XYZ file of C-alpha atoms in Angstrom:
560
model
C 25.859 119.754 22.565
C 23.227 118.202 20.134
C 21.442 114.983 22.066
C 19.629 112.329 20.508
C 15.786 113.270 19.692
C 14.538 110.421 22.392
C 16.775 112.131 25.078
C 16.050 115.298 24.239
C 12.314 114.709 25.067
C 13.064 112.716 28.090
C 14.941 115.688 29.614
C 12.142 118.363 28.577
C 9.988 116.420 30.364
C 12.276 116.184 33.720
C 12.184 118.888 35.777
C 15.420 119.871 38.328
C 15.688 121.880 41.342
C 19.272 122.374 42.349
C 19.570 123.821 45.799
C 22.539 126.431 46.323
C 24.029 128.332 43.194
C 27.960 127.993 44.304
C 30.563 126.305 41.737
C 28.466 122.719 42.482
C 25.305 124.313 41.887
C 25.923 126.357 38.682
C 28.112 123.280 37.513
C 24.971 121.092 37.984
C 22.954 123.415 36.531
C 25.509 124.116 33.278
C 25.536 120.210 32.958
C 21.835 119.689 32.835
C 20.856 122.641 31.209
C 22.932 120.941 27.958
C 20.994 118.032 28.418
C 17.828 119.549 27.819
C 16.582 119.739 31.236
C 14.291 122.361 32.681
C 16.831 123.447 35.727
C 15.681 125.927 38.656
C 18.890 127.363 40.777
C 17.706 128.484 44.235
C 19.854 130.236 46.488
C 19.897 132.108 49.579
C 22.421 134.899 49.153
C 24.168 135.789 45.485
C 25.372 133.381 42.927
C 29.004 131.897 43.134
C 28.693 131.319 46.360
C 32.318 131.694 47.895
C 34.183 131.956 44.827
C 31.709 135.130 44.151
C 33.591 138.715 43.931
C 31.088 141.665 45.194
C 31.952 145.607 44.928
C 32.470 147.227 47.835
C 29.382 149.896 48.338
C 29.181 153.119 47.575
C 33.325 153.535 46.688
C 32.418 153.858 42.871
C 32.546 157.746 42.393
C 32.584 159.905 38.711
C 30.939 156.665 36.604
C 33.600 153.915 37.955
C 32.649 150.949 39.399
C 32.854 150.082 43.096
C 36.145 149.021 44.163
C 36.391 145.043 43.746
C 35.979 143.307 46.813
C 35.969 139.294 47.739
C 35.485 136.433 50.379
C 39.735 135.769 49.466
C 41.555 135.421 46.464
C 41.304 132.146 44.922
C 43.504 130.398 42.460
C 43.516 127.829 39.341
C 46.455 125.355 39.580
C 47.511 123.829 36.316
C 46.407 120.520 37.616
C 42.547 121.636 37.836
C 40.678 120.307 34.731
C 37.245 119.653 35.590
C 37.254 124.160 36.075
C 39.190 124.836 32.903
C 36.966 122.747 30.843
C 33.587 124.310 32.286
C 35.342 127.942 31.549
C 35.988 127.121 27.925
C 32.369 126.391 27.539
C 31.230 129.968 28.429
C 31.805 132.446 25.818
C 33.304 135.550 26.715
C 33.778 138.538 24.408
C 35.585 137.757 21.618
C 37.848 135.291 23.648
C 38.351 131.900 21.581
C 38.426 129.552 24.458
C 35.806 131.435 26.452
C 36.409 132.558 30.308
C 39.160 130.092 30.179
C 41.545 132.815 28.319
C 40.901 134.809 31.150
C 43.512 132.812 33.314
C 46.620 134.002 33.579
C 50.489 132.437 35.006
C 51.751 133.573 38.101
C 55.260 133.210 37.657
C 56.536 132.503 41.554
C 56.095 132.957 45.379
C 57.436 135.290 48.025
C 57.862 133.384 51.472
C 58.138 136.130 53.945
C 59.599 136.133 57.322
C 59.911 138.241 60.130
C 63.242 139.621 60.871
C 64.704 137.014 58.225
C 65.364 137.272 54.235
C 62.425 136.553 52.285
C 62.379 133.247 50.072
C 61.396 133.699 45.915
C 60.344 130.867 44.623
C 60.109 130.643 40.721
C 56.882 128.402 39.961
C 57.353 125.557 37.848
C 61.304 125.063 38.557
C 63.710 122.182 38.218
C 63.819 119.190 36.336
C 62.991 115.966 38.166
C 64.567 112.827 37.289
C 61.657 110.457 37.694
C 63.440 107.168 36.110
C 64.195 105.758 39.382
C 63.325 106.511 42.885
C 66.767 107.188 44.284
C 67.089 109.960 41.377
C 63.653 111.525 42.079
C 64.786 111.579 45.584
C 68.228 113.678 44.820
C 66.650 115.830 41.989
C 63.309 116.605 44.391
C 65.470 117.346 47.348
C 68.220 119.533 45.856
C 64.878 120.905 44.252
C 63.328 121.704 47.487
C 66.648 123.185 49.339
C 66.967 125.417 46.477
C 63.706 126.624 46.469
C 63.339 127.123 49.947
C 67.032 127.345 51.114
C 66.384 124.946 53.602
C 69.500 122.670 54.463
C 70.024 120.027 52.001
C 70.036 117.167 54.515
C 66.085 118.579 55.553
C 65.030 118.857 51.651
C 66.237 115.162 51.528
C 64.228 113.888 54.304
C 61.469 115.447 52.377
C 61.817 114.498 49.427
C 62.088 111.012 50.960
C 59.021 111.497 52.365
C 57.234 112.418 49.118
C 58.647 109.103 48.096
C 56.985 106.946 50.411
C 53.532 108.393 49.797
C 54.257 108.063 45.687
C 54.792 104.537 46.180
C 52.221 103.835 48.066
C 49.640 101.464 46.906
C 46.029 102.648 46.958
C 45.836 100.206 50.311
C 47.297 102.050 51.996
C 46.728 105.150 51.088
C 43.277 104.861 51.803
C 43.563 102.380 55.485
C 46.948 104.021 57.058
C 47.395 107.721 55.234
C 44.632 108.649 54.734
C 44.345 108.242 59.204
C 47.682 110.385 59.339
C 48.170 113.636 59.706
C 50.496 115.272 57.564
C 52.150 117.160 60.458
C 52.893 113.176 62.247
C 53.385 111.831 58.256
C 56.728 114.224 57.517
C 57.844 114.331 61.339
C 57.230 118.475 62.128
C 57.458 117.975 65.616
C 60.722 116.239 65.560
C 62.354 118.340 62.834
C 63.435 121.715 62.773
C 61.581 125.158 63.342
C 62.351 126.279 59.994
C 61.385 122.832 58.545
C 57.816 122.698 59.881
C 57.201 126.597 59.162
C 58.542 125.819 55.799
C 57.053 122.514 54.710
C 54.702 121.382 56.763
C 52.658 124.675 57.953
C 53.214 126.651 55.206
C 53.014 125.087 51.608
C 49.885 123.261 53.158
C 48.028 126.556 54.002
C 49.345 128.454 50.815
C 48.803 125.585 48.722
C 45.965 123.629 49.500
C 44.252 125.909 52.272
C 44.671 123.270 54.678
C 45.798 122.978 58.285
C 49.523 120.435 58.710
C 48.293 119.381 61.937
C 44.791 117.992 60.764
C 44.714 117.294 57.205
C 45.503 113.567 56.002
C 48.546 112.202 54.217
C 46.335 111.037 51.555
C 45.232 114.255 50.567
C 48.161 116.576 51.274
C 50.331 113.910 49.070
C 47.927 113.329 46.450
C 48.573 117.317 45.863
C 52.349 116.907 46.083
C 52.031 114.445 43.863
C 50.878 117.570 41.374
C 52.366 120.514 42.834
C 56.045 118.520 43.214
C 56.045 115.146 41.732
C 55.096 116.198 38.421
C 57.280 118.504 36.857
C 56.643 118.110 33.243
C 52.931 119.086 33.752
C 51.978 115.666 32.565
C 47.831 116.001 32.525
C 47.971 119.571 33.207
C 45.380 122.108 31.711
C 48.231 125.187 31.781
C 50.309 126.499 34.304
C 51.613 125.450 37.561
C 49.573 128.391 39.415
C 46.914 130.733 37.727
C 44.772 133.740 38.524
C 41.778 135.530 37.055
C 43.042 138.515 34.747
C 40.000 140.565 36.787
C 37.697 140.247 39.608
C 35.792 137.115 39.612
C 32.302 137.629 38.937
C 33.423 139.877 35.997
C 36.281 137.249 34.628
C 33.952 134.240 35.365
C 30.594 134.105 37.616
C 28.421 136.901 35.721
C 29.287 135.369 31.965
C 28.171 131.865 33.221
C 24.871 133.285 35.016
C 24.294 134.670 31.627
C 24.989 131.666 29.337
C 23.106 129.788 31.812
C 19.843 132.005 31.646
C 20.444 131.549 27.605
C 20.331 128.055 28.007
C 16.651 128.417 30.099
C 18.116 128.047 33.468
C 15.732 130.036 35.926
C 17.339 131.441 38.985
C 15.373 132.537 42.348
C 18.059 134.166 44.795
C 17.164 135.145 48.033
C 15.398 131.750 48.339
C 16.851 129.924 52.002
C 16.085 126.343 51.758
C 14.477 125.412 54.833
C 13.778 121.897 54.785
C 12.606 118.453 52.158
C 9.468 116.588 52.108
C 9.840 113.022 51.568
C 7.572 110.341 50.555
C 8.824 106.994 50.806
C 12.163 106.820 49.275
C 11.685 109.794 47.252
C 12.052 113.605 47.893
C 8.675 115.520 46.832
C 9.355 119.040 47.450
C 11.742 121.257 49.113
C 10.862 123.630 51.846
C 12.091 127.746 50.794
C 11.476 130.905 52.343
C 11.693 133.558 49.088
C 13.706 137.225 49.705
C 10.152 138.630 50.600
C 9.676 136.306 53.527
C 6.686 134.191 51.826
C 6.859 130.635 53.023
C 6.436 127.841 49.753
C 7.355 124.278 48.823
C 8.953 123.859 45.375
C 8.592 120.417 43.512
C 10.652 118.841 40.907
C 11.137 115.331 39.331
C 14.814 115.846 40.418
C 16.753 117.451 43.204
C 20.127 117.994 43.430
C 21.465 119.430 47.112
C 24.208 121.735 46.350
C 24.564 123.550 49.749
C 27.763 123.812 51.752
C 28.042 120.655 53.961
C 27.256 122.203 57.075
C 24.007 123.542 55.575
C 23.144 119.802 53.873
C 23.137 117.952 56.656
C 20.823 120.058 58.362
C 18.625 118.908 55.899
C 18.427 115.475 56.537
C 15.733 114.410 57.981
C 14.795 111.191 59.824
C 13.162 109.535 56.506
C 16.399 110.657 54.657
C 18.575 108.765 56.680
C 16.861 105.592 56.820
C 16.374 105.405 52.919
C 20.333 107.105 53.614
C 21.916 106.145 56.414
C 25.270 107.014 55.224
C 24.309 110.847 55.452
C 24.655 110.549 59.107
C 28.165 110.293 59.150
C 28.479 114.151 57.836
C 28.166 115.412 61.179
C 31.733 114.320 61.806
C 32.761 116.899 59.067
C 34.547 119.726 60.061
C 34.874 123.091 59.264
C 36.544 126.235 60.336
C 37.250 129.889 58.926
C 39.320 130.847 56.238
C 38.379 134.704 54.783
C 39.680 137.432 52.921
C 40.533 141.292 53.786
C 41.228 143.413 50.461
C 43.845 146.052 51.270
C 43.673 149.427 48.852
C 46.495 150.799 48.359
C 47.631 154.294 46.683
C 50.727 153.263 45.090
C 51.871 149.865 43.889
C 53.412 147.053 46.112
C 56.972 145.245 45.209
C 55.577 141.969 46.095
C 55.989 140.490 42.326
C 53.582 139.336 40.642
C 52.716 136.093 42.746
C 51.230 134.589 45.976
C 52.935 135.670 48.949
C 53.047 133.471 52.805
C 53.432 135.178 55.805
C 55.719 132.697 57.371
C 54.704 132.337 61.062
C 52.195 135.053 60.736
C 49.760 134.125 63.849
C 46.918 134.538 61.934
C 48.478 132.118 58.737
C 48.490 135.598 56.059
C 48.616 134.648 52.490
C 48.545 137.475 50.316
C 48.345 138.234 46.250
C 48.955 142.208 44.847
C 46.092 142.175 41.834
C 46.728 145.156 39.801
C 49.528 143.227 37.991
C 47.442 140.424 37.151
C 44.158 142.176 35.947
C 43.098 143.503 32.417
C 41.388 146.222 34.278
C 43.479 148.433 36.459
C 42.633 149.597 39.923
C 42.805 153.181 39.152
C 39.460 152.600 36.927
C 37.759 151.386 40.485
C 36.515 153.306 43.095
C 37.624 156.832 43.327
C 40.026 156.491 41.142
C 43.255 156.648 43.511
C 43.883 153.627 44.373
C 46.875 151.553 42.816
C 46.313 148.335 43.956
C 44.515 145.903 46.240
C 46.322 143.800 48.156
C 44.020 140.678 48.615
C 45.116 138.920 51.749
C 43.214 135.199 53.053
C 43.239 134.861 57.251
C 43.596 131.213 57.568
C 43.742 131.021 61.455
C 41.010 132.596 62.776
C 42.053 130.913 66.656
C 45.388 132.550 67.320
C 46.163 135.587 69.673
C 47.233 138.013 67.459
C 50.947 140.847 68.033
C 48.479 143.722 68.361
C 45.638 143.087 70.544
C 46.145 139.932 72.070
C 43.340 138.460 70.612
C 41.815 136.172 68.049
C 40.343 137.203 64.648
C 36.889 135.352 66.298
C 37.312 137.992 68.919
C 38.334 141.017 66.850
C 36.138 143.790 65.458
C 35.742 144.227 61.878
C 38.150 147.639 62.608
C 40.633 145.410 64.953
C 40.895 142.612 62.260
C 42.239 145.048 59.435
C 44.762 146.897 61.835
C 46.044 143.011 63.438
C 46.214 142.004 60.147
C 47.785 145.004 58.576
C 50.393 144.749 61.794
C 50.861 141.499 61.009
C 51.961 142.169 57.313
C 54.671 145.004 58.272
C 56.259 143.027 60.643
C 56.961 140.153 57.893
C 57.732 142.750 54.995
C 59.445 145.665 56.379
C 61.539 144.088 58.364
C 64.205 144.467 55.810
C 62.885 147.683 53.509
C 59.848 149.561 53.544
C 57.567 147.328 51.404
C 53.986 148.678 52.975
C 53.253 152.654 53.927
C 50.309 153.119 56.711
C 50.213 156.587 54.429
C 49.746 154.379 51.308
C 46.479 152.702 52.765
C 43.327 153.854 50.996
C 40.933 151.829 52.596
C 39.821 148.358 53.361
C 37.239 145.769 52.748
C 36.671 142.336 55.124
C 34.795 139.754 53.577
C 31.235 140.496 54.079
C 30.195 136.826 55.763
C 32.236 137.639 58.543
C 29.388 139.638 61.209
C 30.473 141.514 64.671
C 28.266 140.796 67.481
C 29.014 143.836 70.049
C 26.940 142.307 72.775
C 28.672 138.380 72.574
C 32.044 140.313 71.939
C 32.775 137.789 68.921
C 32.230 137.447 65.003
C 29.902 134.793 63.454
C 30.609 133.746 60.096
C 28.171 132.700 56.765
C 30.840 130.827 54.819
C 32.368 128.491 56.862
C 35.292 126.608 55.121
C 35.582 122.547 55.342
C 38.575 121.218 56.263
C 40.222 118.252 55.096
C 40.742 116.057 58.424
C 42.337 112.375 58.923
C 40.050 110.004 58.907
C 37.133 112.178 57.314
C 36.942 110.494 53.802
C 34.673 107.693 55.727
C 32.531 110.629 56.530
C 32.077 111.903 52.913
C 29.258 110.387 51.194
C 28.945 109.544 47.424
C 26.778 111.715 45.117
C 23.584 109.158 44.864
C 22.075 106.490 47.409
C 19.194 105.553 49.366
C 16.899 108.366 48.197
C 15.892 107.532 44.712
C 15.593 111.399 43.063
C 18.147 113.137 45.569
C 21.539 114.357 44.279
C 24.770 115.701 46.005
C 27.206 118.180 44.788
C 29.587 120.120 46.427
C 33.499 120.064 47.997
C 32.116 117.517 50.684
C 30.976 114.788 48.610
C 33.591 111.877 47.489
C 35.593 113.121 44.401
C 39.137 112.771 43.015
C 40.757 115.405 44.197
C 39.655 114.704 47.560
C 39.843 118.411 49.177
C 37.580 121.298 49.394
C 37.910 123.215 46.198
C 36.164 124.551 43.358
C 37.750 121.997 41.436
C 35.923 119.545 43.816
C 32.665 121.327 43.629
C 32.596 121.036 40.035
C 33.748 117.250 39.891
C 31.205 116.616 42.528
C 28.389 118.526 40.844
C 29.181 116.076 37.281
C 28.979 113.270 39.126
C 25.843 113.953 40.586
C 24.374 114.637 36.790
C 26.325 111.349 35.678
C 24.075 109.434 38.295
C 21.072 111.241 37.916
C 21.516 110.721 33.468
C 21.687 106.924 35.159
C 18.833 107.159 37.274
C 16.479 107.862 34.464
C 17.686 105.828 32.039
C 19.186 108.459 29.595
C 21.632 107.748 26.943
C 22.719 110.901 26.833
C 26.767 111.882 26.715
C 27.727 111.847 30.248
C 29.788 114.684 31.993
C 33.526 114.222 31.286
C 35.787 113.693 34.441
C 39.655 113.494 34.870
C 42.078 112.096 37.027
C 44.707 113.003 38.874
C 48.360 112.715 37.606
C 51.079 109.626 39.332
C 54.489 108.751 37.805
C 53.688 105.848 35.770
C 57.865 104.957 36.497
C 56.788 103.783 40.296
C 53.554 101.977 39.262
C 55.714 98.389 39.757
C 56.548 99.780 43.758
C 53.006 100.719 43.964
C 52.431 96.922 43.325
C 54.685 95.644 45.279
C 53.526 98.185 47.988
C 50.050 96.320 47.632
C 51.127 93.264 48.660
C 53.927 94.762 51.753
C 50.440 96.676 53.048
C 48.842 93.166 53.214
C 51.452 91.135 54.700
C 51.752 94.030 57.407
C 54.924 95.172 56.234
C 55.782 99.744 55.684
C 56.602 101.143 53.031
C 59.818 100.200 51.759
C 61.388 103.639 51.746
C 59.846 103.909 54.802
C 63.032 104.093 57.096
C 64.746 106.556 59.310
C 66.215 109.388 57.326
């Protein structure tokens, strides 16, 4: 990027502390650093931040590298832009669009069920007929029985349901959906078992790591509006679902750090931001304790908070929120646990080549087998013997598990991989041996999750927030009160509304959009996309508009 002379000087002469080096942070960091900005990263723990991958010490033996390990597999839907666009900007070997050639298609996804025939679903299926409402209605419901061989009568009720949030007006998405749940929105409780495990519990959790009985209409449709209402990949970047072709900080994190450090960015990890001085309406330095203990304040023209949200608003002091009062909402955020277990195993799974969901697992088990997908095998990890990792995400951390009767909160690290383990025989040999306990090489939990012997109970360092209805109110914008503060990161207002590292990364150019504001600069500004809706129901979304003001529902808002 080559910036006018004037801005270029302006930006030398602006110096940036962004605090936490996640997606937000580095994104922040990437986006100034372009700009001509003199950008410090400080963080606490390693760069990446949950989307980091980390080996697994001391399992590296004759010159390979330590097994792969990871807080939980991650994926890159084709819908993601703000991602794909940062990854073709980091060069990678001899790649011609960067990192970004290191995604690759998962072709479908194995819905597996205890003492019941597993579903495969092939990614990116069926035409949808979006001319008119009635035919999206038949095309997306035969669509959905097929799929999930569900009874056509529920895929109908579904699909009607879809309909009702597609042709909603932005009213009401934002005043009555978005203060739904999606569990009340498509009727789980009054529909059947296989309906709610189906649509409602699962596809929420595999999809969009979020829990049916909490997570708002508004955002849960906004992604069906992508994941089902938009068949042609209108907007997309690629395909429907993608994965890394490696582990992450190989495929992705480590390449950025280093383009990053080309482009002058300084890093200081092991630096715990403890606290901000403020001086008026203006932040003058930022409170860190440095990996060797030594207490210091760090000051910058600029400051750009890209912590987790439960880590920000600690931050806020009284000052902050009365040049901010908005901030104080935050504490009504919510977050709970979603983390990763990496399974080796000595021979290869039959699981295909996709995501897998444990339907009514207790502990909500989603699952991916990696050595397909990677450039580098598994046998070129570790000690050589293993044939692939199953990576496996625990997204209910608050159910009795089959084994020991007890949470994953209340399990040891030991107890968590043999519940969890348990819990994945039960779904896939149920109908042929899928999973050998003599095939088991070993096994890696995510290392944020700690055991406390003496409270009987883990504590956990990455938290995960979690969408809730009514919670938008509670997410603030990037810039306000405090004239040279910044926010970036999944919590913070943003298009795709939902805690993701496609969020983090919108969030994080916003924040550089309003700081590039702030100052004056007429430098380019950080490109951002929107989401994808059926341009075919725009005239119902207008008449929706005026049915939300006279009172009136949705007009395909009837009994089914």
């Amino acid at each position: 990027m080559t910036l006018p002379a004037r801005t270029a000087r302006a930006a030398a002469k602006s110096r940036v502390a962004v605090l936490g080096g996640g997606v937000a942070g580095l994104t922040a960091a990437h986006e100034l650093a372009e700009r001509g900005f003199e950008v410090t990263v400080y963080e606490r723990r390693a760069l990446g931040g949950k989307a980091r991958s980390m080996g697994v010490p001391g399992s590296g033996t004759g010159g390979r590298p330590d097994l792969p390990g990871e807080h939980g597999f991650r994926f890159f839907p084709g819908f993601y832009q703000h991602v794909p666009d940062t990854m073709r900007r980091i060069p990678f070997a001899a790649n011609g669009n960067g990192v970004w050639d290191n995604l690759v298609s998962v072709p479908d996804a194995r819905f597996s069920r205890a003492g019941g025939d597993d579903i495969h679903a092939v990614l990116g299926s069926g035409a949808l007929t979006t001319a008119t409402p009635e035919g999206m209605r038949e095309s997306l419901g035969s669509m959905i029985s097929t799929l999930l061989k569900m009874p056509p009568e529920e895929g109908l009720f579904f699909a009607n349901r879809l309909l009702v949030f597609y042709t909603s007006s932005d009213a009401r998405r934002l005043e009555q959906w978005e203060r739904t749940s999606w569990l009340d929105f498509v009727q789980g409780h009054e529909r059947s078992h296989e309906f709610r495990a189906l649509v409602s519990r699962t596809l929420t959790s595999l999809l969009v790591a979020a829990k049916d009985d909490m997570a708002s209409v508004r955002t849960i449709g906004t992604m069906g509006e992508q994941f089902l209402g938009n068949p042609l990949r209108i907007g997309f970047d690629g395909a429907l679902d993608r994965v890394l072709n490696g582990p992450t900080n190989t495929a992705w994190i480590d390449p950025w750090v280093t383009m990053l450090r080309q482009l002058g960015v300084r890093f200081e990890v092991g630096a715990e931001v403890r606290g901000l001085e403020t001086a008026g309406r203006r932040i003058t330095g930022a409170r860190i304790v440095t990996a060797d203990g030594t207490a210091e304040t760090v000051t910058a023209d600029h400051f750009v908070v890209a912590l987790p949200a439960e880590r920000a608003r600690d931050l806020w002091n009284a000052d902050i929120l009365s040049a901010w009062p908005e901030l104080a909402k935050m504490s009504r955020l919510y977050t709970d646990w979603m983390n990763g277990i990496q399974f080796y195993l000595r021979r290869g799974t039959t699981l295909g080549a996709g995501h897998s969901a444990y339907i009514d697992s207790p502990w909500s088990l989603t699952s991916i087998a990696q050595n397909a997908l990677w450039a580098r095998k598994l046998p070129e990890y570790g000690d050589g013997t293993v044939a692939d990792c199953l990576s496996v995400d625990i997204s209910d951390w608050n159910t009795p598990g089959i084994l020991f009767g007890k949470t994953a909160k209340e399990c040891t690290p030991e107890e968590i991989a043999r519940e969890t383990w348990a819990q994945l025989i039960a779904h896939l040999n149920d109908r042929e041996e899928v999973l050998r306990d003599a095939d088991l090489h070993s096994w890696f939990l995510d290392p944020g999750i700690t055991w406390h012997a003496d409270r009987g109970e883990n504590s956990n360092a990455d938290p995960l927030l979690i969408n809730t209805a009514g919670s938008w109110d509670a997410r603030p914008e990037p810039h306000g009160g405090v004239e040279n503060l910044y926010l970036a990161g999944d919590y913070v207002r943003t298009n795709i509304d939902l805690a993701t590292m496609e969020g983090a990364n919108e969030s994080a150019r916003a924040a550089v959009n309003k700081l590039l504001d702030v100052i004056g600069s007429d430098a380019p500004r950080c490109r951002t996309y929107t989401l994808y809706r059926a341009v075919e129901l725009e005239p119902l979304r207008r008449a929706d508009a005026a049915d939300f003001a006279a009172g009136r529902p949705n007009r395909f808002d009837i009994q089914f």
